[in-house]
Amino acid sequence: MQYGHFDNANREYVIDRVDLPVSWTNYIGTGEMVGVFNHTAGGYLIYKSSEYHRITRFRPNGVPMDGPGHYVYLRDEDDGDYWSVSWQPVGKPKEHFSCRHGLSYVKYLSDYSGIDAEQTLFVAMDDPVEIWDVRLRNDTDRVRRLSVFSYLEFSFHQVDMDNRNFQMSLYAAGSRCADGVIEHDLYYEEDGYQFFTSDFQPDGFDCLRDRFIGPYRTERNPLVVETGETAGSFEKGGNHCGCLKKSLVLAPGEEARLIFLLGEGGIDAGRAMRKKYTAERVDGDFARLRAFWGRKLSCLQISTPNEGMNTELNIWNLYQSEINVMFSRFTSFIEVGGRVGLGYRDTAQDAMMVPHSNPGKCRSRLIELLRALTREGYGLHLFEPRWFEPVQKQQSFKSPTVVPVPDKSQIVHGIRDACADDALWLVSSVVQYVKETGELTFADETVTYADGGEGTVYEHLKRILDFSAREVGQNGICKGLRADWNDCLNLGGGESAMVSFLHLWALDRFCALAKRLNCPDDAERYAAIAAQVRRVCEATLWDGRWFIRGITADNRRIGTQADAEGKVHMESNTWAVISGAATREQGISAMDSVDEYLYTEYGLMLNAPCYTRPDDGIGFVTRVYPGLKENGAIFSHPNPWAWVAEAMLGRGERAMKFYNALCPVLQNDRIEVRQSEPYSYCQFVVGRDHTAFGRARHPFMTGSSGWAYYAATQYLLGIRPDFDGLIVDPCIPADWKEFSVTRKWRGSTYTIHVRNPDGVQKGVRSLTADGKSVSILPVLPAGSICRAEVVMG
Ligand code: GLC
C-alpha cells in the first residue's frame, strides 16, 4: 500500500494520504537553527542545542501523536467552520490535504472549503529565523471572509526544566506583544528572547497558551479559533504561545500571502527581521536553499538501471547522510532533547561518508573527535565538543538554567567505560578525508588530547592503533570492553572478532597514509602489527563455515556452528572480508552463511537465531526481545557492510539483492508493513522472529544512511577516491548493460560512462580518460572536465 510518491524532478516526497500509520518526519535548517517536523506540522525548533535551547515545545510520545507544532488555522467568518492547513490538529476529512517533504523544507497543502492553501516551513539562510510562508487562494466564485491564526507553543529553553521543574519554568518566562511582534522572554537568561512576528500588521494576538486553547480543549478545537476572537493576552509567567491573527477578504480567484517569522532575539530583533524578510527576500532565500542542495547533490549524480538506487543516491541518501553530519543524533522524535553531544563512533563514521559534498563540516567533526581522544588512545564515548574548544566562551553571569562545563576529571572517563571500536573508525575517516580532498597537511595539524597535552593528527591516529594493539584478551583478539559497534554486546575483558578485524582495516589504511606521507618507518612498523593481527585472527576466529563473533571473558566462543542461538552474526563475517583477513574461500563461505541465515526480504538480520536466554557473559543483547534492535532485528547499519563484502568478493548479483532488500525507496508500496518513511533509512526493521516483521523504526538519525551511501557509490558503482587518483572498480549485476556517474572531485568534474558488454559482475577491461588509456582517473587542474569511458570484462 502506498501513501505517496517520489517527485524526483522537484526533489520532493509527496504524501497524498496523510493518515499515515506513524509520523513521517523531515528536517529544516542547514546551520544552527534546526527543526524537525512531521507530515502534519507537528514538531519543534531548536537553536544550537536541543537540550539547552529549545524554542518550541513538543510533547514526546504523546497522545494525540507528535504535537504540538507550528500550525496555521483558517476560519470561515461566514459559517464559523475552521481547519488547519496541515490537516492536524483540526483533522478535517483527509482527502483535502497533502504534504511535500523537500530538502530542508516542508510544504503543507490543503484545498478545503474551496480555499487552496499552502504553508511552507524553512529556515532563512543567513539568520536564525524560521520562515512560515503561507499562501491562500479563493477557488470559489464568491467573496470569502477568512481569518488566519498562527499557533506555536514556546518552550522554556532548557528541556529538562521545561518538562520537570515547573516551579521554575512557569515563573521565569514571560510574554508581551508590541508593533505586531510577540516576544517570549526567559527572564533568568542573558539574551533569552524569542520573537514571533509577521510581514503584516496583525488584527489580533494571543501570547498565553491557555487563553488561546481555552479550558478543557486541545489544539484540535482552540477557543480563539472557534470563536474567531483573540484576547490580546500576555503575562509575566505562565505558558506562552505565538498566535497572530489576520482577517482577509478574498474575491473569487484572489490570492493572499502571509509570512510569519520565528527567531532569536526580542521585540527589536523581530522588528528588524520583519523589515528584512519581505516576500521578495523570502523567495530569494528559498531559491538559495534549493541551490544549496543542488550544489551538494551535483557532487555525485548517477544513472543506472536501478530506479530505487537512482532516487536514493541522487537525492535522499545523500540528504540523510548530510543531516547526520550536520546535526548528529539528538534532535528527532526519538531523541527529544535529554541527551546531547556527539557519540564518538557514530560521528566518526558519519564524517567518512560525505567529505565530497561537505568537506568543511566533515573536517570540523574530525577535529572535534580528535580533541576528544585520550592520550591512551581511546575516545570519549559521548562528549560535548564545546568542552574541548581552545577558548571556552565565558558566561558573563551565572544562570541557574545554564549548565556549566564539567570538570575535566568528570569528563574523561576511564577505560571501563570505553568502547573498543569508537576511535578505530576515526583512522579510516581521516584517511578518507585526505583521499577526497588531497589535503595531506591535515595529518600535521596539532590537536589537543582530551586529558591534556597535544600531538599531530597523525600521532593521534598512531595512539588509536596502539591502544587496540595493547588491549587484547587471553587469545590475542581485541578486548570487547564496554561494547564494540554493537552497544549490546558487552564482553568486557572478553574478545571481539569484529574489533580485531576493524583494527586490521584501520592499520591497512593508516599504512597507506604513512607511505604517502613518506614515513616508511611507520608504514613498516604498523604493517608488522597488521601481520600479527592477521595471524591471530586466522588462528582464532574461523569456525569452519563462518567467523565467530567473539569470545567471552570466561573463554566461551560465541557465534559458532555449535550454538543454538546467536549462531551467525553480521558484524564479524562482513568485517572479516572487508578487512582482508578472510581468504577468498572463507569469505565466500562466510557470506553464503550470512545469506542463508540472515537474509530476509527486508534486509539482513544482525544475528540468528535470536537470543532467548539471558547470558550476561555475552551482554545485554541476550535481554532484548527477539527480533527487535540488536537481537536479530534487521539492523540497517551493518547491511551495507555486507554489500561491501560481496562487492569485494566480486558478487554483484548478491550485493544488489542485499541492497534492494533494505532500500527504503523500493518499500514505497509496502507501507502497511514498513510504516515508516520510504525516503529515509531507519535504524532497524523488525526481524523475522517478531510479530511485527518488516516494520521500520527510527528514521533519519542512523549510521546506516552514510554507510549505504558509501557502500553503494564506492563499492557497488565502484568510484573511489585514492590519494592520487580516482579508482573505477564497479561490482554490478550481470544484466546491467551500462550506467553512468558524474562525480566532482578536487575541483574537477568526471563524467564516467561504464559499459558491460559481456555481462560480467566485476572487472575493468579498459579505462580511458579523455581518450587516453589509464589505470586510474588522474587528478586534474581544478575546473577541468574529464570524460571517462569504462568497459567491464
Ligand atoms: C545505535 C547507536 C550506535 C550503535 C548501534 C548498534 O544505532 O547509535 O552507536 O553502533 O546502535 O548498537
XYZ file of N, CA, C and O in Angstrom, residues 582-716:
540
model
N 39.938 -12.547 5.802
C 39.417 -13.817 5.289
C 40.106 -14.175 3.975
O 40.356 -13.291 3.153
N 40.398 -15.450 3.788
C 40.818 -15.898 2.458
C 39.582 -15.828 1.558
O 38.452 -15.699 2.054
N 39.791 -15.967 0.256
C 38.638 -15.905 -0.639
C 37.639 -17.017 -0.312
O 36.430 -16.780 -0.240
N 38.135 -18.217 -0.073
C 37.234 -19.346 0.229
C 36.466 -19.086 1.525
O 35.260 -19.319 1.598
N 37.184 -18.600 2.530
C 36.499 -18.292 3.794
C 35.457 -17.205 3.582
O 34.335 -17.283 4.101
N 35.835 -16.192 2.829
C 34.923 -15.071 2.574
C 33.646 -15.546 1.900
O 32.532 -15.180 2.292
N 33.812 -16.390 0.872
C 32.643 -16.918 0.148
C 31.763 -17.725 1.106
O 30.540 -17.543 1.164
N 32.375 -18.575 1.869
C 31.611 -19.425 2.789
C 30.923 -18.582 3.868
O 29.751 -18.798 4.200
N 31.638 -17.600 4.395
C 31.069 -16.747 5.452
C 29.883 -15.959 4.907
O 28.818 -15.893 5.539
N 30.046 -15.376 3.721
C 28.956 -14.556 3.186
C 27.798 -15.428 2.681
O 26.647 -14.996 2.716
N 28.094 -16.656 2.261
C 27.000 -17.582 1.937
C 26.193 -17.896 3.203
O 24.972 -18.044 3.164
N 26.881 -17.984 4.312
C 26.186 -18.245 5.584
C 25.344 -17.047 5.990
O 24.230 -17.191 6.510
N 25.866 -15.856 5.739
C 25.079 -14.642 6.004
C 23.793 -14.704 5.178
O 22.693 -14.466 5.674
N 23.931 -15.063 3.909
C 22.755 -15.139 3.042
C 21.785 -16.209 3.552
O 20.580 -15.997 3.641
N 22.339 -17.344 3.933
C 21.493 -18.476 4.354
C 20.762 -18.203 5.678
O 19.567 -18.446 5.800
N 21.460 -17.646 6.631
C 20.863 -17.493 7.961
C 20.225 -16.125 8.206
O 19.313 -16.008 9.018
N 20.738 -15.084 7.545
C 20.340 -13.726 7.940
C 19.486 -12.985 6.912
O 18.844 -11.988 7.238
N 19.448 -13.446 5.680
C 18.714 -12.714 4.642
C 17.198 -12.810 4.846
O 16.677 -13.880 5.135
N 16.544 -11.659 4.710
C 15.079 -11.641 4.634
C 14.711 -10.665 3.516
O 15.563 -9.906 3.049
N 13.452 -10.651 3.140
C 13.040 -9.743 2.051
C 13.170 -8.268 2.438
O 13.067 -7.391 1.579
N 13.362 -7.968 3.736
C 13.522 -6.574 4.170
C 14.961 -6.224 4.521
O 15.232 -5.159 5.069
N 15.866 -7.136 4.277
C 17.267 -6.869 4.592
C 17.844 -7.973 5.462
O 17.186 -8.982 5.744
N 19.082 -7.754 5.889
C 19.797 -8.790 6.640
C 19.645 -8.575 8.140
O 19.868 -7.470 8.647
N 19.309 -9.641 8.824
C 19.213 -9.551 10.283
C 20.618 -9.497 10.876
O 21.581 -9.983 10.285
N 20.706 -8.933 12.057
C 22.018 -8.757 12.680
C 22.598 -10.086 13.147
O 23.803 -10.313 13.065
N 21.759 -10.942 13.657
C 22.210 -12.261 14.096
C 21.023 -13.219 14.073
O 19.869 -12.792 14.091
N 21.311 -14.502 14.002
C 20.243 -15.509 14.040
C 20.830 -16.821 14.525
O 22.011 -17.080 14.314
N 20.010 -17.653 15.116
C 18.704 -17.308 15.670
C 18.858 -16.299 16.814
O 19.931 -16.190 17.396
N 17.751 -15.622 17.125
C 17.803 -14.610 18.185
C 18.111 -15.255 19.529
O 17.854 -16.443 19.745
N 18.620 -14.463 20.446
C 18.819 -14.937 21.818
C 17.488 -14.947 22.552
O 16.677 -14.031 22.389
N 17.274 -15.995 23.320
C 16.066 -16.041 24.154
C 16.399 -16.235 25.630
O 15.523 -16.126 26.469
N 17.649 -16.559 25.915
C 18.046 -16.777 27.317
C 19.101 -15.760 27.732
O 20.129 -15.620 27.056
N 18.851 -15.041 28.817
C 19.844 -14.059 29.267
C 21.194 -14.718 29.528
O 21.259 -15.806 30.098
N 22.241 -14.062 29.063
C 23.595 -14.549 29.287
C 24.478 -13.309 29.422
O 24.856 -12.687 28.425
N 24.778 -12.956 30.663
C 25.483 -11.696 30.868
C 26.953 -11.765 30.480
O 27.620 -10.728 30.410
N 27.443 -12.955 30.194
C 28.795 -13.064 29.637
C 28.831 -12.506 28.224
O 29.855 -12.022 27.746
N 27.695 -12.585 27.525
C 27.591 -12.053 26.163
C 27.149 -10.591 26.211
O 27.695 -9.744 25.528
N 26.154 -10.348 27.056
C 25.755 -8.958 27.229
C 24.267 -8.735 27.120
O 23.458 -9.672 27.048
N 23.944 -7.460 27.095
C 22.564 -7.001 27.133
C 21.747 -7.515 25.949
O 20.527 -7.635 26.033
N 22.429 -7.830 24.849
C 21.726 -8.312 23.654
C 20.861 -9.525 23.975
O 19.786 -9.717 23.390
N 21.271 -10.306 24.951
C 20.510 -11.513 25.291
C 19.268 -11.183 26.124
O 18.476 -12.063 26.436
N 19.129 -9.908 26.493
C 17.955 -9.497 27.278
C 17.001 -8.626 26.454
O 16.065 -8.048 26.972
N 17.308 -8.474 25.159
C 16.446 -7.681 24.273
C 15.425 -8.634 23.638
O 15.750 -9.788 23.342
N 14.189 -8.161 23.443
C 13.172 -9.012 22.809
C 13.669 -9.546 21.460
O 14.189 -8.765 20.645
N 13.450 -10.815 21.186
C 13.863 -11.375 19.890
C 13.228 -10.620 18.718
O 12.025 -10.365 18.720
N 14.054 -10.251 17.771
C 13.558 -9.570 16.570
C 13.615 -8.059 16.650
O 13.375 -7.376 15.667
N 13.899 -7.520 17.850
C 13.970 -6.062 17.987
C 15.425 -5.623 18.172
O 16.231 -6.368 18.733
N 15.696 -4.423 17.686
C 17.003 -3.789 17.905
C 18.154 -4.781 17.683
O 18.173 -5.498 16.706
N 19.086 -4.844 18.634
C 20.306 -5.625 18.395
C 20.096 -7.129 18.461
O 21.000 -7.889 18.137
N 18.938 -7.577 18.903
C 18.724 -9.023 18.994
C 17.958 -9.549 17.782
O 16.757 -9.832 17.850
N 18.659 -9.617 16.665
C 18.056 -10.256 15.498
C 17.085 -9.400 14.726
O 16.289 -9.905 13.933
N 17.139 -8.060 14.918
C 16.395 -7.191 14.003
C 17.216 -7.054 12.726
O 18.395 -7.416 12.682
N 16.559 -6.516 11.702
C 17.302 -6.132 10.501
C 17.903 -4.784 10.840
O 17.311 -3.737 10.575
N 19.002 -4.806 11.550
C 19.649 -3.562 11.957
C 20.277 -2.984 10.691
O 21.108 -3.616 10.055
N 19.869 -1.788 10.326
C 20.236 -1.305 8.986
C 21.730 -1.038 8.825
O 22.306 -1.296 7.764
N 22.325 -0.491 9.852
C 23.707 -0.007 9.753
C 24.689 -1.063 9.212
O 25.508 -0.752 8.341
N 24.665 -2.307 9.676
C 25.624 -3.280 9.138
C 25.253 -3.841 7.774
O 26.085 -4.503 7.155
N 24.034 -3.568 7.288
C 23.661 -4.125 5.981
C 24.632 -3.702 4.878
O 25.088 -4.549 4.107
N 24.974 -2.420 4.808
C 25.923 -2.028 3.741
C 27.298 -2.690 3.886
O 28.008 -2.820 2.883
N 27.656 -3.117 5.091
C 28.923 -3.843 5.217
C 28.866 -5.115 4.365
O 29.863 -5.513 3.762
N 27.694 -5.716 4.332
C 27.550 -6.938 3.524
C 27.635 -6.610 2.030
O 28.143 -7.406 1.242
N 27.152 -5.423 1.632
C 27.267 -5.044 0.212
C 28.736 -4.875 -0.138
O 29.180 -5.302 -1.214
N 29.480 -4.220 0.772
C 30.917 -4.015 0.510
C 31.612 -5.373 0.416
O 32.398 -5.635 -0.506
N 31.305 -6.247 1.365
C 31.959 -7.562 1.385
C 31.662 -8.315 0.087
O 32.565 -8.860 -0.550
N 30.401 -8.314 -0.321
C 30.052 -9.021 -1.557
C 30.723 -8.371 -2.756
O 31.177 -9.066 -3.677
N 30.807 -7.062 -2.763
C 31.471 -6.381 -3.879
C 32.950 -6.753 -3.908
O 33.525 -6.957 -4.977
N 33.551 -6.872 -2.745
C 34.965 -7.243 -2.711
C 35.163 -8.677 -3.196
O 36.194 -9.025 -3.757
N 34.128 -9.496 -2.990
C 34.200 -10.873 -3.482
C 33.799 -10.969 -4.959
O 33.825 -12.045 -5.552
N 33.351 -9.859 -5.498
C 33.008 -9.823 -6.928
C 31.607 -10.326 -7.230
O 31.294 -10.622 -8.382
N 30.761 -10.396 -6.217
C 29.416 -10.951 -6.460
C 28.373 -9.828 -6.513
O 27.662 -9.558 -5.537
N 28.288 -9.229 -7.666
C 27.399 -8.083 -7.851
C 25.924 -8.424 -7.709
O 25.127 -7.608 -7.229
N 25.568 -9.636 -8.151
C 24.144 -10.041 -8.043
C 23.728 -10.076 -6.571
O 22.685 -9.572 -6.181
N 24.572 -10.712 -5.799
C 24.279 -10.869 -4.371
C 24.280 -9.506 -3.679
O 23.402 -9.201 -2.874
N 25.273 -8.692 -4.016
C 25.354 -7.365 -3.390
C 24.075 -6.579 -3.672
O 23.507 -5.938 -2.787
N 23.594 -6.670 -4.916
C 22.401 -5.896 -5.284
C 21.138 -6.493 -4.662
O 20.202 -5.765 -4.328
N 21.129 -7.785 -4.490
C 19.976 -8.407 -3.805
C 19.884 -7.845 -2.374
O 18.801 -7.460 -1.920
N 21.038 -7.763 -1.714
C 21.056 -7.218 -0.348
C 20.694 -5.730 -0.354
O 19.956 -5.248 0.498
N 21.242 -5.006 -1.337
C 20.965 -3.560 -1.435
C 19.465 -3.324 -1.579
O 18.865 -2.521 -0.865
N 18.874 -4.039 -2.508
C 17.459 -3.811 -2.817
C 16.545 -4.169 -1.647
O 15.528 -3.523 -1.425
N 16.929 -5.197 -0.903
C 16.069 -5.611 0.218
C 15.930 -4.491 1.246
O 14.850 -4.256 1.778
N 17.003 -3.762 1.496
C 16.942 -2.712 2.529
C 16.465 -1.372 1.972
O 16.005 -0.515 2.728
N 16.561 -1.202 0.670
C 16.366 0.112 0.038
C 14.988 0.720 0.376
O 13.941 0.199 -0.032
N 14.940 1.836 1.104
C 13.649 2.404 1.508
C 12.761 2.748 0.319
O 11.556 2.493 0.356
N 13.355 3.315 -0.734
C 12.559 3.719 -1.896
C 11.777 2.534 -2.460
O 10.620 2.677 -2.870
N 12.406 1.367 -2.441
C 11.748 0.188 -3.014
C 10.659 -0.380 -2.096
O 9.982 -1.328 -2.454
N 10.513 0.219 -0.926
C 9.453 -0.214 0.005
C 8.237 0.703 -0.069
O 7.336 0.597 0.762
N 8.245 1.614 -1.017
C 7.180 2.617 -1.056
C 5.785 2.019 -1.176
O 4.806 2.623 -0.742
N 5.688 0.842 -1.760
C 4.351 0.245 -1.915
C 4.071 -0.804 -0.842
O 3.163 -1.611 -0.984
N 4.867 -0.791 0.237
C 4.604 -1.750 1.322
C 4.510 -1.034 2.663
O 4.980 -1.510 3.683
N 3.890 0.117 2.643
C 3.856 0.926 3.863
C 2.997 0.266 4.940
O 3.202 0.476 6.131
N 2.042 -0.567 4.510
C 1.237 -1.258 5.535
C 2.144 -2.140 6.401
O 1.827 -2.415 7.556
N 3.282 -2.538 5.869
C 4.238 -3.332 6.642
C 5.323 -2.424 7.221
O 5.585 -2.407 8.406
N 5.946 -1.637 6.356
C 7.085 -0.809 6.770
C 6.685 0.288 7.756
O 7.408 0.612 8.669
N 5.560 0.903 7.533
C 5.015 2.017 8.308
C 5.811 3.315 8.190
O 5.265 4.376 8.044
N 7.128 3.262 8.256
C 7.924 4.498 8.325
C 8.227 5.076 6.953
O 7.929 4.467 5.921
N 8.882 6.237 6.961
C 9.261 6.967 5.758
C 9.980 6.091 4.740
O 10.980 5.467 5.082
N 9.553 6.113 3.469
C 10.302 5.377 2.447
C 11.430 6.219 1.846
O 12.094 5.773 0.919
N 11.618 7.435 2.383
C 12.702 8.287 1.863
C 13.845 8.369 2.871
O 14.733 9.211 2.743
N 13.795 7.501 3.892
C 14.855 7.524 4.897
C 15.178 6.094 5.324
O 14.271 5.277 5.512
N 16.480 5.808 5.427
C 16.860 4.559 6.092
C 16.461 4.689 7.557
O 16.529 5.780 8.133
N 16.042 3.593 8.136
C 15.661 3.606 9.542
C 16.699 2.813 10.341
O 17.369 1.946 9.790
N 16.796 3.098 11.613
C 17.809 2.394 12.405
C 17.633 0.885 12.322
O 18.590 0.151 12.163
N 16.390 0.431 12.404
C 16.193 -1.013 12.264
C 14.821 -1.318 11.685
O 13.908 -0.492 11.701
N 14.740 -2.515 11.147
C 13.481 -3.062 10.660
C 13.265 -4.317 11.507
O 14.198 -5.101 11.713
N 12.060 -4.478 12.016
C 11.801 -5.598 12.931
C 12.097 -6.935 12.219
O 11.715 -7.133 11.067
N 12.779 -7.811 12.946
C 13.256 -9.065 12.354
C 12.205 -10.169 12.282
O 11.073 -10.027 12.776
N 12.633 -11.270 11.671
C 11.725 -12.376 11.350
C 11.095 -13.023 12.576
O 9.991 -13.551 12.519
N 11.798 -12.971 13.709
C 11.287 -13.677 14.889
C 10.325 -12.842 15.717
O 10.101 -13.120 16.896
N 9.775 -11.813 15.135
C 8.856 -10.928 15.868
C 7.576 -10.797 15.058
O 7.605 -10.864 13.827
N 6.478 -10.578 15.762
C 5.181 -10.495 15.071
C 5.101 -9.298 14.116
O 4.299 -9.300 13.190
N 5.917 -8.261 14.365
C 5.858 -7.061 13.510
C 6.945 -7.083 12.436
O 7.384 -6.020 11.975
N 7.358 -8.244 12.023
C 8.393 -8.423 10.997
C 8.190 -7.440 9.831
O 7.107 -7.380 9.258
N 9.232 -6.684 9.523
C 9.172 -5.761 8.380
C 8.870 -4.323 8.744
O 8.959 -3.438 7.896
N 8.507 -4.077 10.008
C 8.166 -2.710 10.427
C 9.453 -1.920 10.675
O 10.320 -2.365 11.423
N 9.586 -0.766 10.061
C 10.820 0.025 10.208
C 10.650 1.066 11.308
O 9.568 1.620 11.491
N 11.754 1.323 12.033
C 11.690 2.279 13.135
C 12.945 3.151 13.207
O 14.025 2.689 12.923
N 12.752 4.374 13.659
C 13.812 5.354 13.922
C 14.469 5.855 12.635
O 15.566 5.441 12.277
N 13.776 6.776 11.970
C 14.287 7.301 10.712
C 15.414 8.320 10.908
O 15.675 8.769 12.023
N 16.010 8.691 9.843
C 16.980 9.785 9.705
C 18.271 9.626 10.499
O 19.339 9.547 9.927
N 18.178 9.599 11.846
C 19.418 9.682 12.605
C 19.991 8.287 12.825
O 19.833 7.686 13.897
N 20.631 7.776 11.821
C 21.214 6.440 11.896
C 22.406 6.340 10.959
O 22.371 6.848 9.836
N 23.418 5.652 11.440
C 24.635 5.474 10.647
C 24.416 4.635 9.403
O 25.301 4.543 8.542
N 23.256 4.025 9.280
C 23.010 3.207 8.096
C 22.999 4.065 6.842
O 23.365 3.608 5.758
N 22.594 5.306 6.985
C 22.497 6.152 5.808
C 23.870 6.382 5.187
O 24.084 6.132 3.997
N 24.799 6.858 5.996
C 26.142 7.119 5.484
C 26.776 5.872 4.913
O 27.385 5.893 3.835
N 26.611 4.775 5.614
C 27.208 3.529 5.121
C 26.553 3.073 3.813
O 27.221 2.554 2.923
N 25.245 3.258 3.713
C 24.565 2.864 2.477
C 25.110 3.689 1.311
O 25.394 3.168 0.226
N 25.283 4.971 1.556
C 25.774 5.866 0.506
C 27.200 5.492 0.104
O 27.518 5.379 -1.086
N 28.027 5.291 1.110
C 29.438 4.971 0.876
C 29.572 3.633 0.145
O 30.289 3.506 -0.849
N 28.861 2.617 0.657
C 28.980 1.283 0.067
C 28.477 1.286 -1.373
O 29.103 0.714 -2.274
N 27.353 1.947 -1.611
C 26.760 1.917 -2.955
C 27.603 2.704 -3.954
O 27.817 2.255 -5.085
N 28.086 3.872 -3.551
C 28.837 4.683 -4.519
C 30.259 4.165 -4.705
O 30.761 4.115 -5.822
N 30.898 3.748 -3.614
C 32.324 3.409 -3.707
C 32.579 1.928 -4.001
O 33.635 1.583 -4.513
N 31.643 1.058 -3.644
C 31.888 -0.379 -3.858
C 30.972 -1.016 -4.884
O 31.415 -1.862 -5.643
N 29.700 -0.624 -4.942
C 28.848 -1.193 -5.992
C 29.132 -0.449 -7.306
O 29.546 -1.050 -8.281
